Amino acid sequence: MAKPKKYLTKSKDKVFLGVFGGIADYFGLDETLVRVIGILIFVFTGFFPLGVFYLLAALVIPEYNGNKTNNDDNIVNGEFREK
């Protein structure tokens, strides 16, 4: 059986837009550690590069919808038989 695909989504436990939490969930890392590293990079790079990346990621990454392995709402579960 194939391993289900993992999708990057915003975190359900948002601090600010959920981007760092979503990245931590995707890679299986501690959310606090990723947030602290992100804030340090944000401060030490002069706010510009990571700030733009963060805002773009907040616009592009989909919201968490309760299903971490598949965000496709168009999938029909069940068995199909030919007549």
Coordinates of C-alpha atoms in Angstrom, one line a residue:
M1 CA 0.0 0.0 0.0
A2 CA 1.4 3.4 -1.0
K3 CA 2.2 5.9 1.7
P4 CA -0.3 8.9 1.6
K5 CA 1.1 12.1 0.3
K6 CA 1.9 14.9 2.8
Y7 CA 0.8 18.4 2.0
L8 CA 2.1 21.7 3.3
T9 CA -0.7 23.6 5.1
K10 CA -0.8 26.4 7.5
S11 CA -0.8 25.3 11.2
K12 CA -4.1 24.8 13.0
D13 CA -2.3 26.3 16.1
K14 CA -1.6 29.7 14.6
V15 CA 0.5 32.3 16.3
F16 CA 0.7 34.7 13.3
L17 CA -0.8 33.4 10.0
G18 CA 0.4 29.8 10.7
V19 CA 3.3 29.6 8.2
F20 CA 6.1 28.6 10.5
G21 CA 3.9 26.2 12.4
G22 CA 2.8 24.6 9.1
I23 CA 6.4 24.2 8.0
A24 CA 7.3 22.6 11.3
D25 CA 4.3 20.2 11.0
Y26 CA 5.4 19.3 7.4
F27 CA 9.0 18.5 8.4
G28 CA 8.1 16.9 11.8
L29 CA 10.0 19.6 13.8
D30 CA 9.1 21.4 17.0
E31 CA 6.9 24.4 16.2
T32 CA 8.5 26.6 18.8
L33 CA 12.0 25.9 17.5
V34 CA 11.0 26.7 13.9
R35 CA 9.3 30.0 15.0
V36 CA 12.3 31.1 17.1
I37 CA 14.7 30.3 14.2
G38 CA 12.4 32.2 11.8
I39 CA 12.2 35.2 14.1
L40 CA 16.0 35.3 14.5
I41 CA 16.5 35.1 10.7
F42 CA 13.8 37.8 10.3
V43 CA 15.6 40.1 12.7
F44 CA 19.2 39.5 11.5
T45 CA 18.4 39.8 7.8
G46 CA 16.9 43.2 8.2
F47 CA 13.2 42.1 7.9
F48 CA 13.1 42.3 4.1
P49 CA 13.9 38.8 2.6
L50 CA 12.0 36.7 5.1
G51 CA 9.2 39.2 5.5
V52 CA 8.4 39.0 1.8
F53 CA 8.7 35.2 1.8
Y54 CA 6.5 34.9 4.9
L55 CA 3.7 37.1 3.4
L56 CA 3.8 35.3 0.1
A57 CA 3.7 31.9 1.8
A58 CA 0.7 33.1 3.9
L59 CA -1.1 33.9 0.7
V60 CA -0.2 30.7 -1.2
I61 CA -0.2 27.9 1.5
P62 CA -3.7 26.6 2.0
E63 CA -5.5 26.5 5.4
Y64 CA -5.4 23.5 7.6
N65 CA -8.7 21.6 7.1
G66 CA -8.3 18.7 9.5
N67 CA -6.9 16.2 7.1
K68 CA -3.1 16.4 7.1
T69 CA -2.5 13.8 4.3
N70 CA -4.9 15.0 1.6
N71 CA -6.4 18.4 1.0
D72 CA -8.3 17.3 -2.1
D73 CA -12.0 17.9 -1.4
N74 CA -13.0 16.3 -4.7
I75 CA -12.1 12.7 -3.8
V76 CA -14.9 10.2 -3.5
N77 CA -14.3 7.3 -1.2
G78 CA -15.9 4.0 -2.0
E79 CA -16.0 1.1 -4.4
F80 CA -16.9 1.4 -8.0
R81 CA -18.3 -1.5 -10.0
E82 CA -18.9 -1.9 -13.7
K83 CA -22.5 -2.9 -14.7

